[in-house]
Amino acid sequence: MASRTKHKDAEKRGRKAEMLAAMLLRAKGYKIREQRFRSTAGEIDIIAQKGNYIVFVEVKARKTTELALESITSKQQQRIENAACLWLQQQTSQNFAVRFDVITVAPGQLPSHMLDAWRPGW
């Protein structure tokens, strides 16, 4: 039972962090295209657009920004890249520049937006 409660708490924190991240992106002029995009390759927290850029955003909520950044593994990056490829294949227009960003959410701090957090291995 305790692990189920922990999982629910983590899920709740994650959803709240994603909501804050989406609000931050909107305030910065991004249009949210999708949230919690699920595919056979994995999930992307937020897909946003600003101008000609499609931005795939990973949202991490941890005790500190540093812990949030450290929690993003190369395996996770690959999964997000694979899901991004699938999303892009579904679009009718392929004239997008693509970027992978990270938004971290830590208690007592404003969400932090790291642009171009990594480059895909395509």
Tab-separated table of N, CA and C in Angstrom, residues 16-109:
chain	number	residue	atom	x	y	z
A	16	LYS	N	1.401	18.494	-11.498
A	16	LYS	CA	1.481	19.890	-11.076
A	16	LYS	C	2.677	20.576	-11.744
A	17	ALA	N	3.809	19.878	-11.786
A	17	ALA	CA	5.003	20.431	-12.429
A	17	ALA	C	4.752	20.674	-13.917
A	18	GLU	N	4.075	19.745	-14.578
A	18	GLU	CA	3.764	19.915	-15.999
A	18	GLU	C	2.826	21.092	-16.227
A	19	MET	N	1.882	21.296	-15.315
A	19	MET	CA	0.969	22.434	-15.418
A	19	MET	C	1.761	23.748	-15.284
A	20	LEU	N	2.660	23.806	-14.302
A	20	LEU	CA	3.490	25.004	-14.121
A	20	LEU	C	4.383	25.243	-15.335
A	21	ALA	N	4.941	24.170	-15.877
A	21	ALA	CA	5.804	24.287	-17.051
A	21	ALA	C	5.015	24.815	-18.247
A	22	ALA	N	3.808	24.312	-18.452
A	22	ALA	CA	2.973	24.787	-19.561
A	22	ALA	C	2.623	26.261	-19.387
A	23	MET	N	2.337	26.657	-18.152
A	23	MET	CA	2.037	28.076	-17.886
A	23	MET	C	3.257	28.944	-18.206
A	24	LEU	N	4.440	28.490	-17.807
A	24	LEU	CA	5.675	29.228	-18.088
A	24	LEU	C	5.876	29.369	-19.594
A	25	LEU	N	5.694	28.281	-20.317
A	25	LEU	CA	5.876	28.331	-21.769
A	25	LEU	C	4.884	29.285	-22.422
A	26	ARG	N	3.624	29.225	-22.002
A	26	ARG	CA	2.620	30.149	-22.559
A	26	ARG	C	3.007	31.603	-22.280
A	27	ALA	N	3.484	31.867	-21.065
A	27	ALA	CA	3.897	33.231	-20.703
A	27	ALA	C	5.073	33.697	-21.566
A	28	LYS	N	5.863	32.754	-22.049
A	28	LYS	CA	7.014	33.084	-22.900
A	28	LYS	C	6.647	33.106	-24.383
A	29	GLY	N	5.350	32.946	-24.693
A	29	GLY	CA	4.900	33.047	-26.074
A	29	GLY	C	4.842	31.741	-26.844
A	30	TYR	N	4.964	30.623	-26.168
A	30	TYR	CA	4.861	29.325	-26.832
A	30	TYR	C	3.397	28.899	-26.925
A	31	LYS	N	3.092	28.169	-27.976
A	31	LYS	CA	1.782	27.541	-28.113
A	31	LYS	C	1.959	26.072	-27.718
A	32	ILE	N	1.136	25.595	-26.820
A	32	ILE	CA	1.208	24.205	-26.417
A	32	ILE	C	0.480	23.370	-27.469
A	33	ARG	N	1.210	22.505	-28.142
A	33	ARG	CA	0.620	21.638	-29.165
A	33	ARG	C	0.036	20.376	-28.543
A	34	GLU	N	0.768	19.796	-27.590
A	34	GLU	CA	0.287	18.581	-26.912
A	34	GLU	C	0.913	18.490	-25.534
A	35	GLN	N	0.189	17.849	-24.638
A	35	GLN	CA	0.723	17.524	-23.321
A	35	GLN	C	0.565	16.031	-23.128
A	36	ARG	N	1.577	15.438	-22.536
A	36	ARG	CA	1.590	13.996	-22.259
A	36	ARG	C	1.351	13.178	-23.524
A	37	PHE	N	2.085	13.499	-24.564
A	37	PHE	CA	2.000	12.737	-25.810
A	37	PHE	C	2.549	11.334	-25.565
A	38	ARG	N	1.725	10.344	-25.850
A	38	ARG	CA	2.125	8.950	-25.659
A	38	ARG	C	2.243	8.259	-27.013
A	39	SER	N	3.302	7.478	-27.138
A	39	SER	CA	3.499	6.691	-28.350
A	39	SER	C	4.094	5.346	-27.952
A	40	THR	N	4.298	4.499	-28.940
A	40	THR	CA	4.915	3.204	-28.665
A	40	THR	C	6.356	3.374	-28.185
A	41	ALA	N	6.986	4.483	-28.529
A	41	ALA	CA	8.376	4.733	-28.130
A	41	ALA	C	8.484	5.310	-26.718
A	42	GLY	N	7.417	5.968	-26.255
A	42	GLY	CA	7.466	6.591	-24.936
A	42	GLY	C	6.582	7.815	-24.866
A	43	GLU	N	6.778	8.594	-23.816
A	43	GLU	CA	5.951	9.770	-23.573
A	43	GLU	C	6.796	11.042	-23.628
A	44	ILE	N	6.166	12.089	-24.139
A	44	ILE	CA	6.774	13.424	-24.115
A	44	ILE	C	5.859	14.286	-23.271
A	45	ASP	N	6.435	14.962	-22.276
A	45	ASP	CA	5.621	15.740	-21.341
A	45	ASP	C	4.877	16.869	-22.042
A	46	ILE	N	5.612	17.684	-22.804
A	46	ILE	CA	4.997	18.823	-23.489
A	46	ILE	C	5.624	18.971	-24.867
A	47	ILE	N	4.770	19.217	-25.860
A	47	ILE	CA	5.241	19.584	-27.191
A	47	ILE	C	4.712	20.985	-27.433
A	48	ALA	N	5.626	21.916	-27.652
A	48	ALA	CA	5.253	23.322	-27.804
A	48	ALA	C	5.804	23.859	-29.122
A	49	GLN	N	5.240	24.981	-29.536
A	49	GLN	CA	5.715	25.627	-30.754
A	49	GLN	C	5.890	27.106	-30.501
A	50	LYS	N	6.980	27.616	-31.024
A	50	LYS	CA	7.213	29.063	-31.019
A	50	LYS	C	7.876	29.385	-32.348
A	51	GLY	N	7.155	30.139	-33.151
A	51	GLY	CA	7.665	30.418	-34.489
A	51	GLY	C	7.812	29.126	-35.268
A	52	ASN	N	8.974	28.928	-35.856
A	52	ASN	CA	9.247	27.741	-36.663
A	52	ASN	C	9.793	26.575	-35.821
A	53	TYR	N	9.911	26.777	-34.519
A	53	TYR	CA	10.456	25.733	-33.651
A	53	TYR	C	9.368	24.852	-33.049
A	54	ILE	N	9.587	23.559	-33.135
A	54	ILE	CA	8.819	22.595	-32.347
A	54	ILE	C	9.759	22.202	-31.213
A	55	VAL	N	9.259	22.327	-30.000
A	55	VAL	CA	10.088	22.078	-28.826
A	55	VAL	C	9.494	20.915	-28.039
A	56	PHE	N	10.317	19.897	-27.841
A	56	PHE	CA	9.935	18.744	-27.042
A	56	PHE	C	10.490	18.979	-25.647
A	57	VAL	N	9.601	19.051	-24.671
A	57	VAL	CA	9.980	19.479	-23.327
A	57	VAL	C	9.835	18.333	-22.327
A	58	GLU	N	10.915	18.052	-21.625
A	58	GLU	CA	10.884	17.111	-20.515
A	58	GLU	C	10.765	17.929	-19.239
A	59	VAL	N	9.795	17.593	-18.404
A	59	VAL	CA	9.565	18.310	-17.152
A	59	VAL	C	9.999	17.411	-16.000
A	60	LYS	N	10.815	17.958	-15.104
A	60	LYS	CA	11.290	17.190	-13.957
A	60	LYS	C	11.039	17.966	-12.675
A	61	ALA	N	10.393	17.329	-11.722
A	61	ALA	CA	10.162	17.911	-10.399
A	61	ALA	C	11.008	17.132	-9.394
A	62	ARG	N	11.929	17.831	-8.756
A	62	ARG	CA	12.796	17.222	-7.757
A	62	ARG	C	13.030	18.237	-6.632
A	63	LYS	N	13.752	17.827	-5.598
A	63	LYS	CA	14.023	18.720	-4.465
A	63	LYS	C	14.882	19.909	-4.869
A	64	THR	N	15.767	19.718	-5.856
A	64	THR	CA	16.600	20.818	-6.349
A	64	THR	C	16.653	20.759	-7.875
A	65	THR	N	17.019	21.874	-8.480
A	65	THR	CA	17.188	21.922	-9.927
A	65	THR	C	18.283	20.955	-10.362
A	66	GLU	N	19.367	20.885	-9.588
A	66	GLU	CA	20.484	20.007	-9.917
A	66	GLU	C	20.037	18.544	-9.948
A	67	LEU	N	19.268	18.133	-8.933
A	67	LEU	CA	18.768	16.754	-8.910
A	67	LEU	C	17.843	16.480	-10.087
A	68	ALA	N	17.057	17.474	-10.462
A	68	ALA	CA	16.158	17.312	-11.604
A	68	ALA	C	16.960	17.085	-12.882
A	69	LEU	N	17.987	17.882	-13.089
A	69	LEU	CA	18.805	17.736	-14.295
A	69	LEU	C	19.554	16.413	-14.310
A	70	GLU	N	20.049	15.997	-13.148
A	70	GLU	CA	20.781	14.735	-13.049
A	70	GLU	C	19.886	13.531	-13.314
A	71	SER	N	18.590	13.689	-13.124
A	71	SER	CA	17.678	12.553	-13.274
A	71	SER	C	17.360	12.218	-14.724
A	72	ILE	N	17.803	13.043	-15.656
A	72	ILE	CA	17.528	12.796	-17.072
A	72	ILE	C	18.690	11.996	-17.655
A	73	THR	N	18.441	10.722	-17.882
A	73	THR	CA	19.483	9.819	-18.362
A	73	THR	C	19.566	9.830	-19.886
A	74	SER	N	20.669	9.325	-20.402
A	74	SER	CA	20.810	9.240	-21.864
A	74	SER	C	19.771	8.272	-22.437
A	75	LYS	N	19.423	7.232	-21.688
A	75	LYS	CA	18.382	6.297	-22.124
A	75	LYS	C	17.032	7.015	-22.245
A	76	GLN	N	16.738	7.888	-21.273
A	76	GLN	CA	15.497	8.651	-21.304
A	76	GLN	C	15.504	9.635	-22.477
A	77	GLN	N	16.639	10.288	-22.700
A	77	GLN	CA	16.747	11.197	-23.839
A	77	GLN	C	16.472	10.463	-25.141
A	78	GLN	N	17.018	9.265	-25.283
A	78	GLN	CA	16.805	8.476	-26.499
A	78	GLN	C	15.333	8.129	-26.682
A	79	ARG	N	14.672	7.762	-25.588
A	79	ARG	CA	13.249	7.427	-25.641
A	79	ARG	C	12.437	8.644	-26.096
A	80	ILE	N	12.768	9.822	-25.564
A	80	ILE	CA	12.066	11.054	-25.939
A	80	ILE	C	12.326	11.378	-27.411
A	81	GLU	N	13.561	11.205	-27.860
A	81	GLU	CA	13.897	11.441	-29.264
A	81	GLU	C	13.102	10.514	-30.183
A	82	ASN	N	12.994	9.241	-29.792
A	82	ASN	CA	12.234	8.282	-30.604
A	82	ASN	C	10.757	8.668	-30.667
A	83	ALA	N	10.206	9.079	-29.532
A	83	ALA	CA	8.806	9.519	-29.512
A	83	ALA	C	8.643	10.790	-30.353
A	84	ALA	N	9.621	11.680	-30.311
A	84	ALA	CA	9.573	12.915	-31.106
A	84	ALA	C	9.552	12.586	-32.597
A	85	CYS	N	10.348	11.606	-33.003
A	85	CYS	CA	10.342	11.186	-34.417
A	85	CYS	C	8.954	10.723	-34.835
A	86	LEU	N	8.327	9.930	-33.987
A	86	LEU	CA	6.976	9.447	-34.298
A	86	LEU	C	5.987	10.600	-34.388
A	87	TRP	N	6.089	11.566	-33.474
A	87	TRP	CA	5.185	12.719	-33.510
A	87	TRP	C	5.398	13.516	-34.799
A	88	LEU	N	6.660	13.741	-35.148
A	88	LEU	CA	6.962	14.518	-36.353
A	88	LEU	C	6.450	13.827	-37.614
A	89	GLN	N	6.501	12.501	-37.631
A	89	GLN	CA	6.004	11.746	-38.787
A	89	GLN	C	4.497	11.923	-38.972
A	90	GLN	N	3.795	12.230	-37.903
A	90	GLN	CA	2.342	12.410	-37.970
A	90	GLN	C	1.942	13.795	-38.471
A	91	GLN	N	2.889	14.714	-38.550
A	91	GLN	CA	2.577	16.086	-38.933
A	91	GLN	C	2.574	16.227	-40.446
A	92	THR	N	1.678	17.068	-40.950
A	92	THR	CA	1.587	17.263	-42.399
A	92	THR	C	2.704	18.163	-42.913
A	93	SER	N	3.161	19.092	-42.091
A	93	SER	CA	4.244	19.994	-42.482
A	93	SER	C	5.519	19.589	-41.746
A	94	GLN	N	6.585	19.385	-42.484
A	94	GLN	CA	7.856	18.980	-41.873
A	94	GLN	C	8.858	20.134	-41.846
A	95	ASN	N	8.389	21.357	-41.952
A	95	ASN	CA	9.283	22.509	-42.021
A	95	ASN	C	9.576	23.102	-40.648
A	96	PHE	N	9.822	22.248	-39.687
A	96	PHE	CA	10.075	22.706	-38.328
A	96	PHE	C	11.549	22.571	-37.980
A	97	ALA	N	12.035	23.526	-37.218
A	97	ALA	CA	13.305	23.344	-36.523
A	97	ALA	C	12.931	22.651	-35.214
A	98	VAL	N	13.756	21.750	-34.745
A	98	VAL	CA	13.436	20.938	-33.575
A	98	VAL	C	14.419	21.229	-32.455
A	99	ARG	N	13.876	21.271	-31.237
A	99	ARG	CA	14.712	21.518	-30.064
A	99	ARG	C	14.210	20.652	-28.914
A	100	PHE	N	15.122	20.259	-28.042
A	100	PHE	CA	14.777	19.492	-26.850
A	100	PHE	C	15.133	20.340	-25.633
A	101	ASP	N	14.122	20.707	-24.867
A	101	ASP	CA	14.295	21.553	-23.687
A	101	ASP	C	13.956	20.771	-22.427
A	102	VAL	N	14.392	21.301	-21.295
A	102	VAL	CA	14.043	20.736	-19.992
A	102	VAL	C	13.519	21.879	-19.124
A	103	ILE	N	12.430	21.614	-18.415
A	103	ILE	CA	11.944	22.555	-17.403
A	103	ILE	C	11.987	21.819	-16.071
A	104	THR	N	12.699	22.420	-15.119
A	104	THR	CA	12.800	21.831	-13.786
A	104	THR	C	11.917	22.613	-12.828
A	105	VAL	N	11.335	21.868	-11.886
A	105	VAL	CA	10.472	22.470	-10.869
A	105	VAL	C	10.977	21.963	-9.525
A	106	ALA	N	11.352	22.906	-8.657
A	106	ALA	CA	11.842	22.561	-7.318
A	106	ALA	C	11.093	23.417	-6.300
A	107	PRO	N	10.844	22.868	-5.116
A	107	PRO	CA	10.098	23.614	-4.094
A	107	PRO	C	10.761	24.955	-3.769
A	108	GLY	N	9.936	25.988	-3.666
A	108	GLY	CA	10.434	27.305	-3.282
A	108	GLY	C	11.178	28.051	-4.371
A	109	GLN	N	11.177	27.507	-5.593
A	109	GLN	CA	11.866	28.159	-6.711
A	109	GLN	C	10.918	28.285	-7.887
